[in-house]
Structures are given as structure tokens and as C-alpha cells.
mmCIF file of C-alpha atoms in Angstrom:
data_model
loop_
_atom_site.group_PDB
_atom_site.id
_atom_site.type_symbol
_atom_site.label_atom_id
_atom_site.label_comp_id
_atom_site.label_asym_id
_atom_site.label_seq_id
_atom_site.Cartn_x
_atom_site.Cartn_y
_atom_site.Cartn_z
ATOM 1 C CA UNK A 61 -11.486 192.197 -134.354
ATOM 2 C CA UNK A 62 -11.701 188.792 -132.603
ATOM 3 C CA UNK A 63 -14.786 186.125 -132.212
ATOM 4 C CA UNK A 64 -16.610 187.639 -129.669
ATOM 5 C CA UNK A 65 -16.431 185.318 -126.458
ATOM 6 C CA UNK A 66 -19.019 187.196 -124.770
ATOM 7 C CA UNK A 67 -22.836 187.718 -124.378
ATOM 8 C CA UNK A 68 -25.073 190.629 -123.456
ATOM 9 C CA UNK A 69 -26.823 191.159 -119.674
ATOM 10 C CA UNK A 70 -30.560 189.804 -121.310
ATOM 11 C CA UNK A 71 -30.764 186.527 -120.362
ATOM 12 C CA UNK A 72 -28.446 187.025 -117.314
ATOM 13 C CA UNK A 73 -30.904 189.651 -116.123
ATOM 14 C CA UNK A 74 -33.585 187.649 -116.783
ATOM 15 C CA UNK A 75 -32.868 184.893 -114.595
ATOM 16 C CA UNK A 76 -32.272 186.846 -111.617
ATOM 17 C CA UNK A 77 -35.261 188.202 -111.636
ATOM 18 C CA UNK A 78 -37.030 185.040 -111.836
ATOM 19 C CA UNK A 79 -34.669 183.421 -109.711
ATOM 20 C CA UNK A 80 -34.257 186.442 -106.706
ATOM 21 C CA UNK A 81 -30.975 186.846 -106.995
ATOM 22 C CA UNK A 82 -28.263 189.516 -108.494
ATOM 23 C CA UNK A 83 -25.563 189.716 -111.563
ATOM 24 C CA UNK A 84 -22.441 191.232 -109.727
ATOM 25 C CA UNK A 85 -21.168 193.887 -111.792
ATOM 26 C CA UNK A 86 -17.547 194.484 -110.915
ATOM 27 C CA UNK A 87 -16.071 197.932 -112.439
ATOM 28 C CA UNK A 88 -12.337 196.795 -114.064
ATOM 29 C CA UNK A 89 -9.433 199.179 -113.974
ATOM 30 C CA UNK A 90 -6.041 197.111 -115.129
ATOM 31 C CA UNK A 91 -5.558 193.381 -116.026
ATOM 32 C CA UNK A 92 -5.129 192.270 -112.977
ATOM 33 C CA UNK A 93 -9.203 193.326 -112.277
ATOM 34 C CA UNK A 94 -9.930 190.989 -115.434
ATOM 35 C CA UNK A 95 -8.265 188.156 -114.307
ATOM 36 C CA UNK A 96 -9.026 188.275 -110.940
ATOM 37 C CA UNK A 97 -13.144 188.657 -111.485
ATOM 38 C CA UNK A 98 -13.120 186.509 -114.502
ATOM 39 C CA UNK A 99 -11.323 183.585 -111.766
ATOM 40 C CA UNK A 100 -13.315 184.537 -108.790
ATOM 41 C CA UNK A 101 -16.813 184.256 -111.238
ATOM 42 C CA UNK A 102 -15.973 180.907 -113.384
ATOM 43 C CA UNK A 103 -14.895 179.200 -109.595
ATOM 44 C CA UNK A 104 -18.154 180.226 -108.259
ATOM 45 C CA UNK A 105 -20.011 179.029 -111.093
ATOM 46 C CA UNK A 106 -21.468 182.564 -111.573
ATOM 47 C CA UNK A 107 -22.220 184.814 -114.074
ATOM 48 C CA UNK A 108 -20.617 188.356 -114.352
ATOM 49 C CA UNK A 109 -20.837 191.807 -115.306
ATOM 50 C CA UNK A 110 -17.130 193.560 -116.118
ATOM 51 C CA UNK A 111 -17.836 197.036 -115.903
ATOM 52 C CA UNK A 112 -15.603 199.619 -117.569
ATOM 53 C CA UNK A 113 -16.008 203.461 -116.957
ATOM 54 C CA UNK A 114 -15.112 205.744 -119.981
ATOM 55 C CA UNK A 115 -11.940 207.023 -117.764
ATOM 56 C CA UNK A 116 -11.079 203.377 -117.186
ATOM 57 C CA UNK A 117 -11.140 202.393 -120.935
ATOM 58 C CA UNK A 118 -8.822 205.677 -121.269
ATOM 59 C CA UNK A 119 -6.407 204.395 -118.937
ATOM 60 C CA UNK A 120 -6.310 201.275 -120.585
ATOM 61 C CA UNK A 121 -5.635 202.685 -124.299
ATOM 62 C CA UNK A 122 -9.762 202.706 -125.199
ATOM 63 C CA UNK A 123 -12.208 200.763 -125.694
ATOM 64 C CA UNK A 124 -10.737 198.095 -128.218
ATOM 65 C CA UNK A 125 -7.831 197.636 -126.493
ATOM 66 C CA UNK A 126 -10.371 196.440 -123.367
ATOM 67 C CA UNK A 127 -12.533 194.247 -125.387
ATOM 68 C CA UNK A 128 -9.435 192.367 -126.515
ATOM 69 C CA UNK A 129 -8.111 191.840 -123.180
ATOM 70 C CA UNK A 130 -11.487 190.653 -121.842
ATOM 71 C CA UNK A 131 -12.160 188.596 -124.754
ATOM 72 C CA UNK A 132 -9.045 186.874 -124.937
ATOM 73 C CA UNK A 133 -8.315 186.303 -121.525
ATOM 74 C CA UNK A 134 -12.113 184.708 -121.253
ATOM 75 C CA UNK A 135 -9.953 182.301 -123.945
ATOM 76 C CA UNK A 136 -7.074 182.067 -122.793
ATOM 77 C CA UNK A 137 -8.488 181.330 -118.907
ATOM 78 C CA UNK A 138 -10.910 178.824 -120.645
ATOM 79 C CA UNK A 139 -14.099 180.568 -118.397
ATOM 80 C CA UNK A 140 -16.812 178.836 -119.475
ATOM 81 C CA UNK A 141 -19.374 180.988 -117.319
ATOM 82 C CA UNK A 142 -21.827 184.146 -118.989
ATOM 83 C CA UNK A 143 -19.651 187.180 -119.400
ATOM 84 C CA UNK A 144 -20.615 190.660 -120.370
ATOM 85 C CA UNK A 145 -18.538 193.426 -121.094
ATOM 86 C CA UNK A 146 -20.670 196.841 -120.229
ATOM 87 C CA UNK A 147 -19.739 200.391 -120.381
ATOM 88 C CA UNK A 148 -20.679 202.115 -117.407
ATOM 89 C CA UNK A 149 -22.353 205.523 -117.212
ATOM 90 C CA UNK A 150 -21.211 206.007 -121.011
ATOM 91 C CA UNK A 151 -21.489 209.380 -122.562
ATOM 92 C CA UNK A 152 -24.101 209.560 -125.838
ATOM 93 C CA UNK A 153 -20.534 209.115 -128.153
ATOM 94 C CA UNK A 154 -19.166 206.870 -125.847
ATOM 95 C CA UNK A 155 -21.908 204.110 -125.665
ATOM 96 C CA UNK A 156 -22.026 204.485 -129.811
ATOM 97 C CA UNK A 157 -17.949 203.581 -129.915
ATOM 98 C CA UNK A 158 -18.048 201.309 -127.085
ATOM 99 C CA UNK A 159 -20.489 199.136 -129.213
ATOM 100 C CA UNK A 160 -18.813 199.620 -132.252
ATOM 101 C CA UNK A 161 -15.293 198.259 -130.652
ATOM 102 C CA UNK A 162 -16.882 195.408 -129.474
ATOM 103 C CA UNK A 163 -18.660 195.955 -125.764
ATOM 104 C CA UNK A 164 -21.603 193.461 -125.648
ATOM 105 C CA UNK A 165 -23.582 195.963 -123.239
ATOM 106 C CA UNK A 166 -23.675 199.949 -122.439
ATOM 107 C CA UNK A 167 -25.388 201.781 -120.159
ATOM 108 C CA UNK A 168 -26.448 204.962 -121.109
ATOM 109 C CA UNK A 169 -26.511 207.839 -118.845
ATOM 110 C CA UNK A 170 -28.346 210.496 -119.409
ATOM 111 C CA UNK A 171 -29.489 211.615 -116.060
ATOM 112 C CA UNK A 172 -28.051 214.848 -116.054
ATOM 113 C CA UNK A 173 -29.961 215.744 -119.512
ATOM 114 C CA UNK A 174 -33.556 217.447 -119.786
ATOM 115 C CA UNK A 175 -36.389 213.823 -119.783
ATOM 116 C CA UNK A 176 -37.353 213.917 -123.184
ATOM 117 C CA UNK A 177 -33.584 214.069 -124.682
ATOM 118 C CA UNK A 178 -32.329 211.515 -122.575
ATOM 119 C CA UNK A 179 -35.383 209.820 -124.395
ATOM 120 C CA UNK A 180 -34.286 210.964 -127.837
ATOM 121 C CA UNK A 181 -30.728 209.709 -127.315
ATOM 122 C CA UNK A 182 -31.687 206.451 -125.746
ATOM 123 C CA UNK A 183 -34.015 205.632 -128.619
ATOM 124 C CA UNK A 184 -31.219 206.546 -131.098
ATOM 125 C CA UNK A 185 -28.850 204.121 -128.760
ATOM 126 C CA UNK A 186 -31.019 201.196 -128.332
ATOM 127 C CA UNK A 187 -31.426 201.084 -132.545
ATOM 128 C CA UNK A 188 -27.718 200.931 -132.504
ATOM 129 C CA UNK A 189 -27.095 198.429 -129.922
ATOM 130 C CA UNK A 190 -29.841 196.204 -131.361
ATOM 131 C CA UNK A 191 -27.534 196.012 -134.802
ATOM 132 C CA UNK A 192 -24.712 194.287 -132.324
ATOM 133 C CA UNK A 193 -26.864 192.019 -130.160
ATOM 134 C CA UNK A 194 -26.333 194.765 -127.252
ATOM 135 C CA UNK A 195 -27.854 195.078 -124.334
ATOM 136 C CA UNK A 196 -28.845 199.083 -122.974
ATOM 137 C CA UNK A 197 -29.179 199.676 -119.518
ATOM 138 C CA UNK A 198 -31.103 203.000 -118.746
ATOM 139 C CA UNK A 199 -30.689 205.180 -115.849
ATOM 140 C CA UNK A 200 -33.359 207.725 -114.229
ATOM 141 C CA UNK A 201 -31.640 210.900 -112.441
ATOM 142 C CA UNK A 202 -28.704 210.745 -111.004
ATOM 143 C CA UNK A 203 -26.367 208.859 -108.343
ATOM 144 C CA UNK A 204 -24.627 211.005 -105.322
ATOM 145 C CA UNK A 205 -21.097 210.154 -103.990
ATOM 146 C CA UNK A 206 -17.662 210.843 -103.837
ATOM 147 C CA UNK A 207 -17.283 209.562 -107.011
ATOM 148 C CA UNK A 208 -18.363 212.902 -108.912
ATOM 149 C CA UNK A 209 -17.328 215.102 -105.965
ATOM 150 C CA UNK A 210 -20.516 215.156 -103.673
ATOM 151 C CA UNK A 211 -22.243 213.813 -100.316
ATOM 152 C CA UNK A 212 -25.130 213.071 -100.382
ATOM 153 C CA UNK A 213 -28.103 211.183 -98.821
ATOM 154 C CA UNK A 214 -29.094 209.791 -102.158
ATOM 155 C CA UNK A 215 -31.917 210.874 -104.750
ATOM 156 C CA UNK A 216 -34.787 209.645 -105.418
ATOM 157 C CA UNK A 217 -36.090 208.618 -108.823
ATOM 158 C CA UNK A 218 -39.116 209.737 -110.069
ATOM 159 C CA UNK A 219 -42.028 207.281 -110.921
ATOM 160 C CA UNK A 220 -43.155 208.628 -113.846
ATOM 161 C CA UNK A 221 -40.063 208.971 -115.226
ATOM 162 C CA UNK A 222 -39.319 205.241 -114.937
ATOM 163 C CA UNK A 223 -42.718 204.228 -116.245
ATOM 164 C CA UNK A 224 -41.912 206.540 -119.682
ATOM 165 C CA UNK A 225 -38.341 204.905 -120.044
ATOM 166 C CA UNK A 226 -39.775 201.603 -119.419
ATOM 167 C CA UNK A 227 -41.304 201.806 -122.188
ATOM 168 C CA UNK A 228 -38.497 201.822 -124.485
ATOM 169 C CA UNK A 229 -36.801 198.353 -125.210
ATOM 170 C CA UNK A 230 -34.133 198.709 -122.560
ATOM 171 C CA UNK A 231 -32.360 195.469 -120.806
ATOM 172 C CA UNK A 232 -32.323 197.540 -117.207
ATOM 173 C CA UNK A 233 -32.725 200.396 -115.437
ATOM 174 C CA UNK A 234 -30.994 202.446 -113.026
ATOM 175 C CA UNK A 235 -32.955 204.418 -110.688
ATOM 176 C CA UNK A 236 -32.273 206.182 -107.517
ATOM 177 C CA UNK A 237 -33.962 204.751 -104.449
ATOM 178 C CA UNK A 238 -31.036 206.516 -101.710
ATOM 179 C CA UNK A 239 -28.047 204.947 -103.538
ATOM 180 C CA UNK A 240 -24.746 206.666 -103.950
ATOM 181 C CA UNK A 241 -21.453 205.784 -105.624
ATOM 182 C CA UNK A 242 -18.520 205.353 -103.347
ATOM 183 C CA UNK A 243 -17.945 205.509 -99.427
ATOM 184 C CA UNK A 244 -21.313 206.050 -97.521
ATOM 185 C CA UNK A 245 -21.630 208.771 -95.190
ATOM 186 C CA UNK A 246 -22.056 208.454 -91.976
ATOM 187 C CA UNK A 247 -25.656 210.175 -92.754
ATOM 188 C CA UNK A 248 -26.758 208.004 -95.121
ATOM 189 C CA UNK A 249 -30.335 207.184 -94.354
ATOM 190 C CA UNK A 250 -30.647 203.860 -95.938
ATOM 191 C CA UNK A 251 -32.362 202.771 -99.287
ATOM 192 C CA UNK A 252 -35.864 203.583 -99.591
ATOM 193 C CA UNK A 253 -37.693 200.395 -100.235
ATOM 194 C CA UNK A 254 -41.463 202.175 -100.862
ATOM 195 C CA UNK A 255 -39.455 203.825 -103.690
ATOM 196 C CA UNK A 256 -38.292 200.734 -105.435
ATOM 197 C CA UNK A 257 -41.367 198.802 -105.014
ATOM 198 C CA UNK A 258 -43.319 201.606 -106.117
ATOM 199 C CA UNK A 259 -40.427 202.010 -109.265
ATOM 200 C CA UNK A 260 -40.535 198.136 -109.878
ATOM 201 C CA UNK A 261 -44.305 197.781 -109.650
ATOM 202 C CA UNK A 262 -43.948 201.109 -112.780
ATOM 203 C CA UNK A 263 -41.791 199.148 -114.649
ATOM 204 C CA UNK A 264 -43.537 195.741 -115.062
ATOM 205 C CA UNK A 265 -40.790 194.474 -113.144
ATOM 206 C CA UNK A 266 -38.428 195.599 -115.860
ATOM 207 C CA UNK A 267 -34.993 194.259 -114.219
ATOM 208 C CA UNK A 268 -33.652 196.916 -112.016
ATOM 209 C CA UNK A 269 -29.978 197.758 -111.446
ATOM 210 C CA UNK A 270 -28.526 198.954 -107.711
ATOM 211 C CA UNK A 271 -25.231 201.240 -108.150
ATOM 212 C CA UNK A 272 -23.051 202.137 -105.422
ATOM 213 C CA UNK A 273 -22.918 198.545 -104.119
ATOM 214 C CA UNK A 274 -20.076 198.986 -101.616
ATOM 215 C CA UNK A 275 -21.037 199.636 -97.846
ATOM 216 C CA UNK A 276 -24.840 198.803 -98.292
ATOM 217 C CA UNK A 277 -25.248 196.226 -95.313
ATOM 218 C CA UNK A 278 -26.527 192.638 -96.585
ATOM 219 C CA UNK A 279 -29.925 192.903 -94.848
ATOM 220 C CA UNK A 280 -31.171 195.783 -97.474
ATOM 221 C CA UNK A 281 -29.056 193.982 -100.403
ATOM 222 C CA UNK A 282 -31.111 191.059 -99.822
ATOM 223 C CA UNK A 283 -34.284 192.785 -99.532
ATOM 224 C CA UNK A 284 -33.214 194.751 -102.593
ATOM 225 C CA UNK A 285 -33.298 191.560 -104.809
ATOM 226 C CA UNK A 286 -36.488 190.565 -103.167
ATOM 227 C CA UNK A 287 -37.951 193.157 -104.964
ATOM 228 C CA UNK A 288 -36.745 193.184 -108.452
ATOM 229 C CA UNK A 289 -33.218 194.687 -108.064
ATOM 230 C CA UNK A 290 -30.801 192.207 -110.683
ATOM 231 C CA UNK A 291 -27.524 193.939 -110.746
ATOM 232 C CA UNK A 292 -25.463 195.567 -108.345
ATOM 233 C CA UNK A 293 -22.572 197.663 -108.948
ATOM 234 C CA UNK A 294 -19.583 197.340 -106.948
ATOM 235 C CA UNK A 295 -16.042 199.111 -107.561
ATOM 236 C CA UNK A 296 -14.867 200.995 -104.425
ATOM 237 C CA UNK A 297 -14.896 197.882 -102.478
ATOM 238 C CA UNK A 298 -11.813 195.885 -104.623
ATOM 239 C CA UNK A 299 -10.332 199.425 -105.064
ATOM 240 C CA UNK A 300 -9.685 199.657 -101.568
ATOM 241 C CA UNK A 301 -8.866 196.314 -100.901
ATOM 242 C CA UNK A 302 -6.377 195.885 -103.626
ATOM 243 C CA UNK A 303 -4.594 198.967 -102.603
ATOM 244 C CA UNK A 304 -4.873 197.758 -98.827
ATOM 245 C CA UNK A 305 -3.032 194.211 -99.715
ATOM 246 C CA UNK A 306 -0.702 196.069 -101.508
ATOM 247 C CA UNK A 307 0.158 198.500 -98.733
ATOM 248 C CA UNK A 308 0.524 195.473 -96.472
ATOM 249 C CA UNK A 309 3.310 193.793 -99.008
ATOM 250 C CA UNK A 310 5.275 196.499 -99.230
ATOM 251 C CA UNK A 311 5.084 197.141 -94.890
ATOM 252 C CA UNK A 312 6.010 193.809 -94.529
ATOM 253 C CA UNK A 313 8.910 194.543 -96.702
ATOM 254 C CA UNK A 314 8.238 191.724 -99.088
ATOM 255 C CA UNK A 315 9.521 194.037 -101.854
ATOM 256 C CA UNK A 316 12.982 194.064 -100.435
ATOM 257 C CA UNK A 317 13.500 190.384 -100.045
ATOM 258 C CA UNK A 318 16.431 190.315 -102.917
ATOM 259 C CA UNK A 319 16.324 186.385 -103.331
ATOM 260 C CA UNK A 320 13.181 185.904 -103.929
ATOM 261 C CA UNK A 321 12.612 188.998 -106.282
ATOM 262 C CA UNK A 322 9.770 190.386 -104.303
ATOM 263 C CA UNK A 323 10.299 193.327 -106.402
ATOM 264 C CA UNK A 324 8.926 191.966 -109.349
ATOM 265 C CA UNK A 325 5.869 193.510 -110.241
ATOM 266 C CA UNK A 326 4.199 190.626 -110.816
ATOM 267 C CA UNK A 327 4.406 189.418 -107.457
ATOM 268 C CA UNK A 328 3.360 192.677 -105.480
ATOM 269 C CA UNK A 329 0.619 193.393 -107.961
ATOM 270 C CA UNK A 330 -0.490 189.359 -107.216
ATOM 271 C CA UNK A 331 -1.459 190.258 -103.701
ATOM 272 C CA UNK A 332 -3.670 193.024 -104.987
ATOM 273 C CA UNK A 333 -5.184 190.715 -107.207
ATOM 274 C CA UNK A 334 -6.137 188.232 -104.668
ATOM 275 C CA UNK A 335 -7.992 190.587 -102.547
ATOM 276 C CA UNK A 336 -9.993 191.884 -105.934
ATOM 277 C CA UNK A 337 -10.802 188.061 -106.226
ATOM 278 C CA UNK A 338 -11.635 187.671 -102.152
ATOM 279 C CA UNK A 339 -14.496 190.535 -103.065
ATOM 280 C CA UNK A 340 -15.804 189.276 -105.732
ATOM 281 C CA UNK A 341 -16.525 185.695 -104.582
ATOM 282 C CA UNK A 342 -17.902 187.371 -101.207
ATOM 283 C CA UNK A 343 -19.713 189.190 -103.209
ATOM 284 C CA UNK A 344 -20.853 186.736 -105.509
ATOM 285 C CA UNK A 345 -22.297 184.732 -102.442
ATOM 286 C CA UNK A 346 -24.145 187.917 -100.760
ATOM 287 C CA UNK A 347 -26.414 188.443 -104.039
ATOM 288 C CA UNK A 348 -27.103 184.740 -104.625
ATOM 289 C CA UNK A 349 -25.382 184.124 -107.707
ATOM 290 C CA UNK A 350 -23.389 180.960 -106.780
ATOM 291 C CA UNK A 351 -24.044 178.192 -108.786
ATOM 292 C CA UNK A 352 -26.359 180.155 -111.092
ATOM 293 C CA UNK A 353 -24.014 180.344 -114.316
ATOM 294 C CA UNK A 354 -26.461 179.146 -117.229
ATOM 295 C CA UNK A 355 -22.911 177.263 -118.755
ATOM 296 C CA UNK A 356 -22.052 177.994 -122.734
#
């Protein structure tokens, strides 16, 4: 296995919080997502979360095969910013793998177990992670969306929940204050600020993480990190704006210019990659990371 060229979310975490702003966390799917956040973060002199689902890190040949294309191309790129690699919503075996391949974070998801064996596995979890200088990011109940087949308003995480888990030596925690993953509905009823400051106020201001990032408007992501949110999860937005630039190369019917070799898959798949990279730095600015890269 390589040097490792990366850290884990603690210290990242822990400067948003004291410094009211958020780590973007940017879900990866190819190698054009790692280049293109890994770019869009070191020019904005941020620090960033790469993200990496256990059906992503299928598509891209597991979990080793993505550590050495995040690792290397932090090298090869020469980014000089904080970079994590997490595993989101991991499976019990799949946090334990992801940290033995190399991942310098995993979030654990239990939400969908009974409370006092997503405790049990999260204890066993956090020992393992602390043998690999791992970070553990914790999550209480569970996230609506399209993005497991549901619409929802969003749940609500319970209090006393989060005070038990809080307890345990986790980096973060993910808790449900009207969230979901993926496109909003058009009856969303907003996050539920009582509900986070009641969760953060639980947690001793344990760093908090905010999924389902796209589509939330600016005004509540802002008053989100006011009150102790540190992370927020974004995917769906560079999905569809990758796919969207694409569309509009191939309309234009760049594909077909014969000369130039519009073709080449390198050059459609560029213009995807610059809209990824457009996101990111937008998003970069919206939670107040500019400039706040503690440099290696």
C-alpha cells in the first residue's frame, strides 16, 4: 500500500466548529470526481471531505483501488490542502475493510439497527479505527430521499439518542433535523432548527454533520453552521450537473467535430468535470470554507 497522503476529519471538524463554518463533503463516483474536487478544494484554499458510498467503491473495483487513486492523484496534483477519504453510510463489514484498505475516515450507519446494537457495533468500530488514526462519524436514525426509494418530509432525531452516542469517542454525528438525501420535494417543510439546537446543546457541541446538502437554500445552510453543523454532504448536485454539461456537448454536436476529435472521451468527459469543479468551489464559498485550509 502507498504513504498515506491523507488525514482524518478531527482537526478539520474541529476548526469549523470553532471557526462557524463547514467541511464540504463531496460524494466521488469516477476519476474525473477526484480530480475535479481535489482542483476545485486546493484553488480555494479549502479543506475537503471525498466521500465514497459502498456502491461507488464497487463501481470503482473496491475500496483499495479508491484509496490509490485518491492518494496518488493528491501526489501527483501536488494538493497541498487537508484531505480525507470517508466511507459514507458504510455497512458494519464495510467500515472494518474500508479502514483496513486505507480510508482515513468511515461513517458508520447504523440507523436502521435496534439503539443499543448500533451502540455495540460502533464501539467495536471506533476500537478499530483508533488502530489506523481514523476518524468515525456516527449517525442517529435515518435520512429520507430518493436516494433509498422514498419521499419524505425528513425525520427527526431523537435527543436522547444523540446524548447516549455522544458519549462514545466519535469525530461526528449525523442526526436528522428534516434532512433528506437527494431532490427535495416540493413538500419539504424546511430543517427544524429547535431540533438541532436542542441535538447540539445534547452533544456538548460534538461536531454535527448535515446530509442531503443539495437544494437546501443558503439562508438555513448558514444558520445550520451557526449552530454547530461542520459538514455537509453534497452529491446530487455535481451528479446532475455533470450529466447536464455533458448532455449540452453532445447537443451541440461537439462529439461529431472529426478534426478536432471531439469524440475522444477525454474531452466530452472534461466538460463534465468542469461543472463537478463549478459546484464544488460554489459550494466551498456557501459554507465558509475559503481560505480555511490549515496547509501540510
Amino acid at each position: 500500500m502507498l504513504k498515506s497522503n491523507l488525514v482524518n476529519m478531527a482537526s478539520m471538524l474541529r476548526n469549523a466548529v470553532s471557526e462557524k463554518y463547514a467541511v464540504p463533503h463531496i460524494n466521488i463516483n469516477n476519476l474525473e470526481w477526484i480530480k475535479a474536487c481535489l482542483q476545485a478544494a486546493n484553488d480555494s484554499h479549502s479543506p475537503i471531505i471525498l466521500g465514497v458510498s459502498e456502491g461507488a467503491a464497487k463501481y470503482m473495483c473496491g475500496f483499495r483501488n479508491v484509496f490509490n487513486m485518491v492518494n496518488s492523484a493528491i501526489q501527483y496534483l501536488n494538493i497541498s490542502i487537508p484531505v480525507a477519504l470517508h466511507l459514507d453510510h458504510g455497512t458494519y463489514d464495510g467500515a472494518i475493510n474500508a479502514l483496513h484498505e486505507g480510508f482515513s475516515s468511515i461513517m458508520f450507519d447504523g440507523s436502521k439497527m435496534p439503539f443499543q446494537m448500533n451502540l455495540e457495533k460502533l464501539g467495536n468500530i471506533i476500537l478499530e479505527a483508533k488502530k489506523f488514526n481514523a476518524s468515525v462519524e456516527a449517525e442517529i436514525g435515518s435520512f429520507g430521499g430518493n436516494e433509498d426509494g422514498t419521499s419524505s418530509i425528513g425525520e427527526l432525531a431523537n435527543i436522547d439518542e444523540c446524548r447516549k452516542i455522544s458519549s462514545y469517542p466519535v469525530c461526528c454525528l449525523a442526526a436528522g433535523i428534516g434532512n433528506i438525501h437527494g431532490i427535495y420535494p416540493k413538500n419539504w417543510v424546511g430543517l427544524d432548527f429547535k431540533r438541532l439546537e436542542e441535538i447540539s446543546l445534547a452533544v456538548n457541541h460534538l461536531p454535527l454533520v448535515l446530509h442531503g446538502g443539495t437544494g437546501i437554500p443558503i439562508e438555513m445552510i448558514k444558520k445550520s453552521i451557526s449552530l454547530g453543523i461542520a459538514k455537509i454532504n453534497v452529491n446530487t448536485e455535481c451528479q446532475i450537473a455533470f450529466a447536464n454539461s455533458i448532455r449540452k456537448y453532445i447537443e451541440d454536436g461537439n462529439d461529431k467535430n472529426i478534426s478536432k476529435k471531439g469524440y475522444d472521451p477525454r474531452k466530452l468527459i472534461t466538460s463534465g468535470s468542469k461543472a463537478i469543479y463549478d459546484v464544488v468551489v460554489s459550494k466551498i464559498k456557501e459554507f465558509g470554507s475559503f481560505n480555511k485550509a490549515k496547509f501540510k
